[in-house]
Coordinates of C-alpha atoms in Angstrom, one line a residue:
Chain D
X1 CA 32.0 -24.1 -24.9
X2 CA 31.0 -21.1 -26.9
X3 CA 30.2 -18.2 -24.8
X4 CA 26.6 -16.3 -25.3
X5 CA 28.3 -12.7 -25.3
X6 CA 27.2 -11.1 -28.3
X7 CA 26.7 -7.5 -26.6
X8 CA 30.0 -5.9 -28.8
X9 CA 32.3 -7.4 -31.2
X10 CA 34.8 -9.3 -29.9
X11 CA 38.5 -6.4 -29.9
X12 CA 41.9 -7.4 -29.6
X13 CA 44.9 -5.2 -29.1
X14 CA 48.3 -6.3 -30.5
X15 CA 51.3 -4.2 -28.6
X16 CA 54.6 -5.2 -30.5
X17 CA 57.2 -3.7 -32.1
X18 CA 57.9 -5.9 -34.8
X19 CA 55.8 -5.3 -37.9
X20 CA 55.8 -8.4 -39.1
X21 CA 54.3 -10.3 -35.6
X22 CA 51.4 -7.0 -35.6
X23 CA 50.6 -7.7 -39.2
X24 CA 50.6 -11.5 -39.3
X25 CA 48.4 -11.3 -36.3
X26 CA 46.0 -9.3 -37.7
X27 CA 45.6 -11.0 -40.5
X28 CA 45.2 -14.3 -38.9
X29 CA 43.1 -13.3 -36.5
X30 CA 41.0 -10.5 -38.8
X31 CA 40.2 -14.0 -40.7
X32 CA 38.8 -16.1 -37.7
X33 CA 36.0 -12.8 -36.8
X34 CA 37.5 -10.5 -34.5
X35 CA 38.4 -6.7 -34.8
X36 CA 41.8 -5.8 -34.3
X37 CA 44.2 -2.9 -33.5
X38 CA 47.9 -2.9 -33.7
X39 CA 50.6 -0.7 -32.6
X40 CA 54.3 -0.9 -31.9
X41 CA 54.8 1.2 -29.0
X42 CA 53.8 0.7 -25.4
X43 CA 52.3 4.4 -24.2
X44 CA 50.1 4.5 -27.2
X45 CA 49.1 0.8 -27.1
X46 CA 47.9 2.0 -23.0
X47 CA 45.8 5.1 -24.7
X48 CA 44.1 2.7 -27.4
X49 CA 43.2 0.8 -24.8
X50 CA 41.8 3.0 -23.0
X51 CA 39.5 4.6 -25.3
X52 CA 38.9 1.9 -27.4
X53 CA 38.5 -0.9 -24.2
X54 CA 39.7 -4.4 -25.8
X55 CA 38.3 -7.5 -24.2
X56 CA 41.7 -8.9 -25.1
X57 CA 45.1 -7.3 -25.1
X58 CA 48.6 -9.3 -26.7
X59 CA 51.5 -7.8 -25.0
X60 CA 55.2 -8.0 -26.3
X61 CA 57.4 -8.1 -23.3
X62 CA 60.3 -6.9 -25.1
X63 CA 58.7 -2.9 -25.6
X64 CA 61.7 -0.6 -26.6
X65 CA 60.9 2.2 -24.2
X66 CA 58.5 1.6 -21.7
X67 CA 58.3 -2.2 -20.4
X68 CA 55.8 -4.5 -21.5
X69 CA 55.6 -5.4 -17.2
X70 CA 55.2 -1.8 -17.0
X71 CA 52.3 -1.9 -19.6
X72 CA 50.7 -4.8 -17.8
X73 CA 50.8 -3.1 -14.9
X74 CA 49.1 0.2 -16.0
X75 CA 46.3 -1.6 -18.2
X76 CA 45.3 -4.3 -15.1
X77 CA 45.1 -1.2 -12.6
X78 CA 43.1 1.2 -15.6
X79 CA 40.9 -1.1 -17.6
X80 CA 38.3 -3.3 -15.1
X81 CA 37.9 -7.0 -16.7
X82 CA 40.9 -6.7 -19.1
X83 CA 42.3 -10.2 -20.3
X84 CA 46.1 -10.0 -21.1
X85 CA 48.5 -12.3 -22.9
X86 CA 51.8 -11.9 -23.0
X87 CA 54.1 -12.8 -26.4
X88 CA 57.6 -13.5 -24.9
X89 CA 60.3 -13.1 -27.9
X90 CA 62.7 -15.0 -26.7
X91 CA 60.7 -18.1 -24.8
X92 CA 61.6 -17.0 -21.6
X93 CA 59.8 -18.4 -19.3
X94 CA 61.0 -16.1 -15.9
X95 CA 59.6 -13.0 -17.5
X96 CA 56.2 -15.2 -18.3
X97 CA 56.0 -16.2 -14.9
X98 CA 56.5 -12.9 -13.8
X99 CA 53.9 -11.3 -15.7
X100 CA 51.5 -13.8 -15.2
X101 CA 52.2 -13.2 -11.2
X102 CA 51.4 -9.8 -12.2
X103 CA 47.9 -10.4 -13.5
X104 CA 48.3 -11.6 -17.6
X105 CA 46.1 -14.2 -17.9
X106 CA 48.4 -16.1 -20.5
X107 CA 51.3 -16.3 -22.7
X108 CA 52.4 -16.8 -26.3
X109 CA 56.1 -17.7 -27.0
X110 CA 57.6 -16.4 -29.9
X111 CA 58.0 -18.0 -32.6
X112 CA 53.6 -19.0 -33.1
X113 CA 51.7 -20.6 -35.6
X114 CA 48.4 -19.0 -36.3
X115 CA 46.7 -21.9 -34.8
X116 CA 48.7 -21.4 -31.7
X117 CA 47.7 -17.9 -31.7
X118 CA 44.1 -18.7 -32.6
X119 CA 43.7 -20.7 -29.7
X120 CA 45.1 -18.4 -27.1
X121 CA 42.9 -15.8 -28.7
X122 CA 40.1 -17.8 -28.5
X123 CA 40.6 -18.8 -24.9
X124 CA 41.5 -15.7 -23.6
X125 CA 38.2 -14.2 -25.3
X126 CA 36.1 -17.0 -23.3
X127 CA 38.1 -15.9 -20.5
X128 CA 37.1 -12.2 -20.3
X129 CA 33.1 -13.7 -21.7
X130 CA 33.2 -15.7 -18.2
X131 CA 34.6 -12.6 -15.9
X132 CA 31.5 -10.5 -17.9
X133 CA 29.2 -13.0 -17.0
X134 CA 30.6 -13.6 -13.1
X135 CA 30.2 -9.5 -12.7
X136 CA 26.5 -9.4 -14.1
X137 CA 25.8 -12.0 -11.8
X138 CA 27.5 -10.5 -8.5
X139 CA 25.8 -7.0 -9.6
X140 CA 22.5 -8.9 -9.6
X141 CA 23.2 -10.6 -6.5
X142 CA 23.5 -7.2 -4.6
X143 CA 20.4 -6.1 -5.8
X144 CA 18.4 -8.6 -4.7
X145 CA 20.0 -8.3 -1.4
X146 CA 19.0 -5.1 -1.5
X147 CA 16.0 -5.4 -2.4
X148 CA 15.5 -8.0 0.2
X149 CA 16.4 -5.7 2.7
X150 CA 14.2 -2.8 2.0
X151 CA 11.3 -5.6 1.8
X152 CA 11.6 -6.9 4.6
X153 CA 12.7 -3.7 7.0
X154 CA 9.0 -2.4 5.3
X155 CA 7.7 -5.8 6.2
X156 CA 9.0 -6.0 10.2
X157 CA 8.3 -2.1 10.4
X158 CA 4.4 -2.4 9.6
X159 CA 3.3 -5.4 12.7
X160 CA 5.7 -3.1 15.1
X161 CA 3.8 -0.1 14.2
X162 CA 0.0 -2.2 15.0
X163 CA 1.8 -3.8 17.8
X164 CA 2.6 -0.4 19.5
X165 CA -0.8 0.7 18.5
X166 CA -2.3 -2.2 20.1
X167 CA -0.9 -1.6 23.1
X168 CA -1.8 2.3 23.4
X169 CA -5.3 1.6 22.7
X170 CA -5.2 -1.3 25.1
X171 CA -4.5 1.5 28.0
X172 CA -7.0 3.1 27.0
X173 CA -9.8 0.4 26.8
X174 CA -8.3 -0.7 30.2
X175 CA -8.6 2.8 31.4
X176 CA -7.9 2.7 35.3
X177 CA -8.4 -1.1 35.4
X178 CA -5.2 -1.6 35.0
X179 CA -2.9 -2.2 38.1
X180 CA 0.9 -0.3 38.3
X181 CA 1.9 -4.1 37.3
X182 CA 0.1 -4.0 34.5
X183 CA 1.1 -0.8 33.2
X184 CA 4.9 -1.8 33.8
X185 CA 4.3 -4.6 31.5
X186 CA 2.9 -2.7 28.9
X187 CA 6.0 0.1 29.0
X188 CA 8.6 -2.8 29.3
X189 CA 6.5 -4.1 25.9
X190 CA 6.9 -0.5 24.6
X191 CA 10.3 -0.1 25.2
X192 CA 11.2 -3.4 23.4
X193 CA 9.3 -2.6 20.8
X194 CA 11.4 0.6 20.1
X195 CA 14.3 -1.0 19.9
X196 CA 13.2 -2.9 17.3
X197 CA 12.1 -0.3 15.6
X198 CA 14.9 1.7 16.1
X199 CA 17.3 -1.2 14.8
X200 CA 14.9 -1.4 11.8
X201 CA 15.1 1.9 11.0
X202 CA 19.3 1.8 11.3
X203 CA 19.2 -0.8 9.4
X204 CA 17.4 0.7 6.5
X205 CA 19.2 3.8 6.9
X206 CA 22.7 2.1 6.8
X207 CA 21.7 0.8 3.3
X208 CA 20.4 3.9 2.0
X209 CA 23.6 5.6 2.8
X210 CA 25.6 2.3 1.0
X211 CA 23.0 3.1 -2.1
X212 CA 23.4 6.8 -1.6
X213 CA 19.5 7.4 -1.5
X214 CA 20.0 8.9 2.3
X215 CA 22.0 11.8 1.4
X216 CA 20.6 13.3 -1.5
X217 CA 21.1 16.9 -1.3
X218 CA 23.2 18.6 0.8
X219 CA 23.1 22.1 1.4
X220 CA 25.0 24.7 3.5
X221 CA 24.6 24.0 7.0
X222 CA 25.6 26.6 10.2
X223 CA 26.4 23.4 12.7
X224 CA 26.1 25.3 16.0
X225 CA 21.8 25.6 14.5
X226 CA 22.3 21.7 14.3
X227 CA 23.9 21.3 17.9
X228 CA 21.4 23.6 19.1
X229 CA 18.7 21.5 17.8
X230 CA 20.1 18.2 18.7
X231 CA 20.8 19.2 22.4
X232 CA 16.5 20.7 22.7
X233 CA 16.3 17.3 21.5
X234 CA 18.1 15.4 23.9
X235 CA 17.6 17.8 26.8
X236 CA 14.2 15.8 28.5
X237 CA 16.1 12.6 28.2
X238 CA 19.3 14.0 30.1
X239 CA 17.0 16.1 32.8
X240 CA 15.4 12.6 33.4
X241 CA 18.6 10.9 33.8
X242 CA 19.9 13.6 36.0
X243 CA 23.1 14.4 33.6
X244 CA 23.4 17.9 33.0
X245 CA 23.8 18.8 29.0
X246 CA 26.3 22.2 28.6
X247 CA 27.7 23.4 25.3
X248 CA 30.1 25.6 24.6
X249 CA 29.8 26.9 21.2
X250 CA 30.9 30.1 19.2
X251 CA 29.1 32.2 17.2
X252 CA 31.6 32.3 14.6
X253 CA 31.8 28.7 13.3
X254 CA 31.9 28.8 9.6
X255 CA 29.5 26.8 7.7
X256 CA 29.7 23.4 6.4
X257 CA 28.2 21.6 3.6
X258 CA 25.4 18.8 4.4
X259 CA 22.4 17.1 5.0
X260 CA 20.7 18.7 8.1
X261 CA 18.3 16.1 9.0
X262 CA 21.0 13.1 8.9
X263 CA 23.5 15.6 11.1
X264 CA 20.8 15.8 13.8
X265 CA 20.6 12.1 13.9
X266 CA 24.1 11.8 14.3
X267 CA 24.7 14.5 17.0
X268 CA 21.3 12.6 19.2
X269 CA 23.0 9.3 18.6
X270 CA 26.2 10.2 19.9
X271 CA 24.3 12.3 23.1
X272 CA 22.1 9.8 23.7
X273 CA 24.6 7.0 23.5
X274 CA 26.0 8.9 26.5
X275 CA 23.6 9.1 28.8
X276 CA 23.5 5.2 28.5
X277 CA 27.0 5.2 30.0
X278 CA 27.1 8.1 32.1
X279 CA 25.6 7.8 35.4
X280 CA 22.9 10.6 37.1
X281 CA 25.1 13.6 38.4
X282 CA 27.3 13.5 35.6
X283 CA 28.0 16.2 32.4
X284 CA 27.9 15.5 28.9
X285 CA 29.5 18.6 27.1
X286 CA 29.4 19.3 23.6
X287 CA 32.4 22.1 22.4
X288 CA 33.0 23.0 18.7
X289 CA 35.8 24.8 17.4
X290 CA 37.6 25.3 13.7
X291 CA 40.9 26.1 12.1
X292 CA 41.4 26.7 8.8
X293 CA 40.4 23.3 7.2
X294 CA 37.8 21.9 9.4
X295 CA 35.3 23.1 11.6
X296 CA 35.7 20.5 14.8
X297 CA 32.9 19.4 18.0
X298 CA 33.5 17.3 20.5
X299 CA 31.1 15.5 22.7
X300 CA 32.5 14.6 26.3
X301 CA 31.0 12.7 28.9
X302 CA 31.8 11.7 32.3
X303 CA 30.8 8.2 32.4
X304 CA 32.1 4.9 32.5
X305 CA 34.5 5.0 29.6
X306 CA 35.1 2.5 27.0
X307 CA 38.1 0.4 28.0
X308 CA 41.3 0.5 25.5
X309 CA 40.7 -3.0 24.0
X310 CA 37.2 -2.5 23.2
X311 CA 37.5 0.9 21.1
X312 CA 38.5 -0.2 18.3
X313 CA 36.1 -2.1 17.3
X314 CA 32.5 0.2 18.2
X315 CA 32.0 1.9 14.8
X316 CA 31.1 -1.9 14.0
X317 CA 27.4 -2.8 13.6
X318 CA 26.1 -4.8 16.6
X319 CA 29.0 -4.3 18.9
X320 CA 28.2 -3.2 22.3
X321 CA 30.0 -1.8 24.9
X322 CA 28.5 -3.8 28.1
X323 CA 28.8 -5.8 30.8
X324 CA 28.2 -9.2 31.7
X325 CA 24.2 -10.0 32.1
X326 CA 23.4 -5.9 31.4
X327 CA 21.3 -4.8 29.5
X328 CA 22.2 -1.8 27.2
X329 CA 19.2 -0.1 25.4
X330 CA 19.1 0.5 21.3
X331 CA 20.0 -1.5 18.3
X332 CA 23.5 -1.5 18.1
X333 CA 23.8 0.1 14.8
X334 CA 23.6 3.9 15.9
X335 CA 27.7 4.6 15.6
X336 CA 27.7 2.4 12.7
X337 CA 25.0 5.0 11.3
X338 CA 27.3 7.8 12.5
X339 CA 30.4 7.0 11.0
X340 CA 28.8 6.2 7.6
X341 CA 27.1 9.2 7.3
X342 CA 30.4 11.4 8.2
X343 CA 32.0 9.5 5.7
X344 CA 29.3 10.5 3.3
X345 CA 30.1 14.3 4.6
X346 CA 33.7 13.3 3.9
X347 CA 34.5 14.2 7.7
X348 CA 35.7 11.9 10.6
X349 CA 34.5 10.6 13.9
X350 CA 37.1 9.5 16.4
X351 CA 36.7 8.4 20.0
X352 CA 39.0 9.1 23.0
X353 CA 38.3 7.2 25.9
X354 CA 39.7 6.8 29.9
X355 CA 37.8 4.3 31.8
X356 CA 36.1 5.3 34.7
X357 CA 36.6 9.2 33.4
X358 CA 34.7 9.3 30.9
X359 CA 34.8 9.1 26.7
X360 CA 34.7 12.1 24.5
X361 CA 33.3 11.6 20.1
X362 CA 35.4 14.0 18.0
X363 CA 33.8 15.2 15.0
X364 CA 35.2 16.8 12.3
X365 CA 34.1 18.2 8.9
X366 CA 35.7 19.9 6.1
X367 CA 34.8 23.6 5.7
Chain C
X1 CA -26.4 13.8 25.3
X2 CA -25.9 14.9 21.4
X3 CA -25.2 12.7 18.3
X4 CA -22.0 10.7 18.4
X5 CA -19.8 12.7 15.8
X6 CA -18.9 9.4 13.3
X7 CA -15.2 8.8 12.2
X8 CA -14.6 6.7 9.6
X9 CA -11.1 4.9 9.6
X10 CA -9.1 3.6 5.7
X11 CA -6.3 1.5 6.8
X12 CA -5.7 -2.3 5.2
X13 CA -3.9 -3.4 8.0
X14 CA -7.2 -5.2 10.2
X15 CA -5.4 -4.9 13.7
X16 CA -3.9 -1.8 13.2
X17 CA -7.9 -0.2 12.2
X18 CA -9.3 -2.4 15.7
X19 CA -6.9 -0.8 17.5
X20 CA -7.2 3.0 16.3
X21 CA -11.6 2.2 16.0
X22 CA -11.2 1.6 19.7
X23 CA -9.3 4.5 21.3
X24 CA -11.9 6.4 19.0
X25 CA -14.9 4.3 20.0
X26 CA -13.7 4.7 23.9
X27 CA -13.8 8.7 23.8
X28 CA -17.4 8.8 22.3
X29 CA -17.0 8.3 18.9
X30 CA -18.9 6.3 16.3
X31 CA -16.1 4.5 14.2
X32 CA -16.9 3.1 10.9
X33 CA -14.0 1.0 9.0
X34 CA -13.0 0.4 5.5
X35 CA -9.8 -2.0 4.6
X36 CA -9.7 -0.7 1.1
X37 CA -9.3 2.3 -0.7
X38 CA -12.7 1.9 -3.0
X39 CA -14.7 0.7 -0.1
X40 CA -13.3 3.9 2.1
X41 CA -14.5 6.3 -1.0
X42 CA -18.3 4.4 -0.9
X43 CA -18.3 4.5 3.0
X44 CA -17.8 8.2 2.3
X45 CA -21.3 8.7 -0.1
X46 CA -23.1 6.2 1.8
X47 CA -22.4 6.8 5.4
X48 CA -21.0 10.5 5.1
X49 CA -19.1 10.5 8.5
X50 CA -17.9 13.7 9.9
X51 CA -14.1 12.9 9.3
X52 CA -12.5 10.5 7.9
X53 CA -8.7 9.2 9.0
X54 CA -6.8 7.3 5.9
X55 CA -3.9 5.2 5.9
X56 CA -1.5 6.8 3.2
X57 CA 0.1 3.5 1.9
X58 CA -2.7 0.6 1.5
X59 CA -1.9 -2.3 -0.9
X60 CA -0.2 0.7 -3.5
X61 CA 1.5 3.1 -3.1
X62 CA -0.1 6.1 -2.9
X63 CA -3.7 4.4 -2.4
X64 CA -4.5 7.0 0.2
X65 CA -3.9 9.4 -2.2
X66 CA -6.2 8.7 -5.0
X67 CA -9.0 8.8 -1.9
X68 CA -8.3 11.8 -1.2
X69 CA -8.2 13.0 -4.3
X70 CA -12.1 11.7 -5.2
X71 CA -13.0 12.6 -1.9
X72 CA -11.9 16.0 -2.5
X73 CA -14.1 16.1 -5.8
X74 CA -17.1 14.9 -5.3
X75 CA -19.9 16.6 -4.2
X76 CA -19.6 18.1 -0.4
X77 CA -16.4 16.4 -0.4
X78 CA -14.5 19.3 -0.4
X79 CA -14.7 20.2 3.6
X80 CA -14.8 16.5 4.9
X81 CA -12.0 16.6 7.6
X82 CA -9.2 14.3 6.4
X83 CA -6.5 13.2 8.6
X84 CA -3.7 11.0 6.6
X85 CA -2.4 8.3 8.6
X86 CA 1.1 7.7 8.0
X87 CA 3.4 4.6 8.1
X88 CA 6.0 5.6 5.4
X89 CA 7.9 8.5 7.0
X90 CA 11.1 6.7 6.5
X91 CA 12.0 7.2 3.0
X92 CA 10.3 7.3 -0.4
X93 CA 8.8 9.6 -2.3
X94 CA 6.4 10.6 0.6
X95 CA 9.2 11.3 2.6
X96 CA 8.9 15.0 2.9
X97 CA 5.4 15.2 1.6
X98 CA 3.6 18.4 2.4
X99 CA 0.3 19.6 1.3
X100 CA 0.7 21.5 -1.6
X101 CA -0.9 22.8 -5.1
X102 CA -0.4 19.1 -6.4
X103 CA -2.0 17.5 -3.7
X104 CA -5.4 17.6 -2.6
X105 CA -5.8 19.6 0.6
X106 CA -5.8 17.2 3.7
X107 CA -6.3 18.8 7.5
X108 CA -3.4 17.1 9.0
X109 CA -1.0 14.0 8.7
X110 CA 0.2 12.2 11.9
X111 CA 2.8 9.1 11.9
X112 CA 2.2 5.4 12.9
X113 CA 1.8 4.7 15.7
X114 CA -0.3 7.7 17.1
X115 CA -0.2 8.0 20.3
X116 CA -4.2 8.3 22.1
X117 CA -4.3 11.6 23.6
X118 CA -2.7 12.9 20.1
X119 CA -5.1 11.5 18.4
X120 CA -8.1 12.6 20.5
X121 CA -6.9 16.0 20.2
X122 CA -6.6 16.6 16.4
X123 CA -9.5 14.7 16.1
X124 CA -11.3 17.0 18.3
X125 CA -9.9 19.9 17.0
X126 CA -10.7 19.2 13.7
X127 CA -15.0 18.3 14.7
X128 CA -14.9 21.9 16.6

């Protein structure tokens, strides 16, 4: 089946050290179409290739010098969609089986007729066509479910935002008429609604951080600012829970390098994921610190903890920490969220956690 | 008891405009409607309501825009109140949009949904 991949000509590298193999193959294979480099020693045959990227690459086991494994290994790991065929001199089929287990797609015992080495060529070629065509299609694949994603996060987002409008404007038709009842109804409504939104919104924002359109520019960031702000932010929700919100930060932290607005998000999350778990009369604390390297916060609370078994897996999207029959507010994505956007500030978020004492986030970024 | 001061809402999405045309109608308001950008702009000349409120993302992007823009150049358009009504303030290009020199002036942009008193207020603000 001839393959439609017409984008470049078709290159093949010969590695071997016997003039006579690099020249016969040239000229048989110069004949059939293709373009073709030679050269008889492993180390330069690895910097043709890398310059010159050949669909198809014949390797001579037999190298003097450097290995022709060794030069299999390097090109597979360098050179994405590489097709490899071996040329064993003295038929032995061990080292062709090794290099094959290595990742050559082929082999060509020594001695070949140009027909032999035609067809190898010509399959290997067909061979590299395919992985081409497989990689367009996977990269086209993702961006439809992309696509797909944004489309529909726009699409959910837009009846939440008329439901939730509905509903305020139904209060105030209603005006007194409606009874306490009535009113509960509506906030339960309201508070559902939220979390769909909310989870929506995660949801988005987890892609954009995958497509790096979240982050765009970071700047230089003082991070007690961003505690400060976070904690204003958090501080009704934690007065109406009864938890009291302390901080312990010095003046002196050194700056970081970020995206402010994303920061915030994370720091609320992580606050606001603890007064889920921490009953009323309890303390959420948030310290920072740094050393030479990293500038460090931790965010303690005295709830529930998260038992042993169960830690490792709450970075994961829609894992929740909960018990049987309860009901745990948000979407279920919001550590997910945090963790991906430390990783984008190339800092780390760790959890330590005693049940029944309580669980503390440890943040750190690089200076 | 004076005039009712007369609103006109630009939004595509039907139930969202009910909804905002009734919080308005319910504090004394006259509320006229528009679904599309081009009928918004003729409700403007032919109605000439004392504010207008407009969604920012109608079946285009930027459709808000563009009726802000004519509104802002034709003739005694240039002081209508305009509130922009906005669904998009997750990401895009609107993301962090501001009035500025590009952009036509607008009095004030709230997000979706808007809560009643909020609205009221600006609203009343705005009519003096």
């Amino acid at each position: 089946m001839p393959m439609s991949y017409e984008s470049q000509e078709d290159l093949v590298l010969i590695i071997d050290d016997e003039e006579t193999i690099r020249d016969g193959c040239r000229q048989v294979l110069e004949k059939s179409g293709y373009d073709v480099i030679t050269t008889g020693d492993g180390s330069e045959g690895i910097r043709i290739a890398r310059e010159q990227k050949p669909n198809l690459v014949f390797v001579d086991l037999n190298l003097p010098g450097m290995s022709g494994l060794e030069v299999i290994d390097i090109l597979l790991a360098d050179i994405p969609h590489i097709v490899l065929v071996v040329i064993t001199g003295y038929a032995s089929i061990v080292s062709a089986v090794e290099s094959m287990k290595r990742g050559a797609y082929d082999y060509l015992p020594k001695p070949f007729t140009p027909d032999q080495l035609r067809a190898v060529t010509k399959r290997g070629l067909d061979h590299h066509a395919l992985i081409i065509e497989a990689e367009r299609l996977r990269a086209a694949q993702e961006e439809m479910a992309r696509d797909f994603i944004t489309f529909v996060s726009h699409e959910m987002r837009s009846p939440l935002m008329t439901v939730q409008q509905s509903l305020e404007s139904l209060r105030v038709v209603a005006g007194d008429c409606l009874s306490d009842e009535a009113n509960q109804i509506i906030e339960r409504c309201e508070k559902r609604i939220r979390n769909l939104e909310d989870l929506v919104e995660h949801w988005l924002n987890i892609r954009q951080i995958e497509e790096g359109t979240l982050i765009r520019d970071k700047g230089i960031l003082n991070i007690a600012d961003i505690l400060l702000h976070s904690m204003e932010d958090m501080a009704p929700l934690c007065e109406k829970r009864g938890i009291v919100l302390k901080s312990d930060i010095p003046e002196d932290l050194p700056a970081i390098t970020g995206d402010r607005e994303s920061l915030v998000r994370v720091f609320v999350n992580i606050i606001g994921n603890a007064t889920k778990y921490t009953p009323a009369g309890g303390t959420i604390s948030i310290r920072a610190r740094h050393d030479d390297y990293h500038v460090h916060v931790a965010i303690s609370d005295t709830g529930r903890g998260i038992p042993k078994d169960k830690i490792p897996f709450i970075f994961e999207p829609f894992y929740r920490v909960k018990e049987r029959g309860e009901h745990i507010e948000g979407s279920g994505l919001g550590l997910t969220f945090c963790k991906r956007i430390m990783d984008a500030h190339a800092g780390k978020i760790e959890v330590s956690s005693e049940e029944g004492r309580g669980t503390t986030f440890n943040l750190r970024f690089p200076r | 008891m004076a005039e009712k001061r007369k609103i006109l809402l630009i939004d595509d999405d039907r139930d969202f405009l009910m909804a905002t045309k009734l919080i308005l109608e319910k504090n004394g308001y006259e509320v006229l409607t528009a679904e599309n950008g081009k009928a918004g702009v003729d409700a403007i000349r032919s109605a000439s309501p004392d504010l207008a409120i407009v969604d920012m993302m109608m079946e285009t992007w930027g459709e808000g825009f563009s009726v802000i823009s004519e509104v802002r150049a034709m003739e005694g358009g240039k002081d209508l109140p305009l509130i922009i009504l906005s669904g998009v303030d997750l990401q895009g290009p609107y993301q962090s949009f501001e009035p500025s020199e590009q952009f036509p002036r607008v009095d004030l942009i709230l997000h979706k949904p808007v809560k009643a008193d909020d609205l009221i207020k600006h609203v009343k603000a705005l009519l003096g």
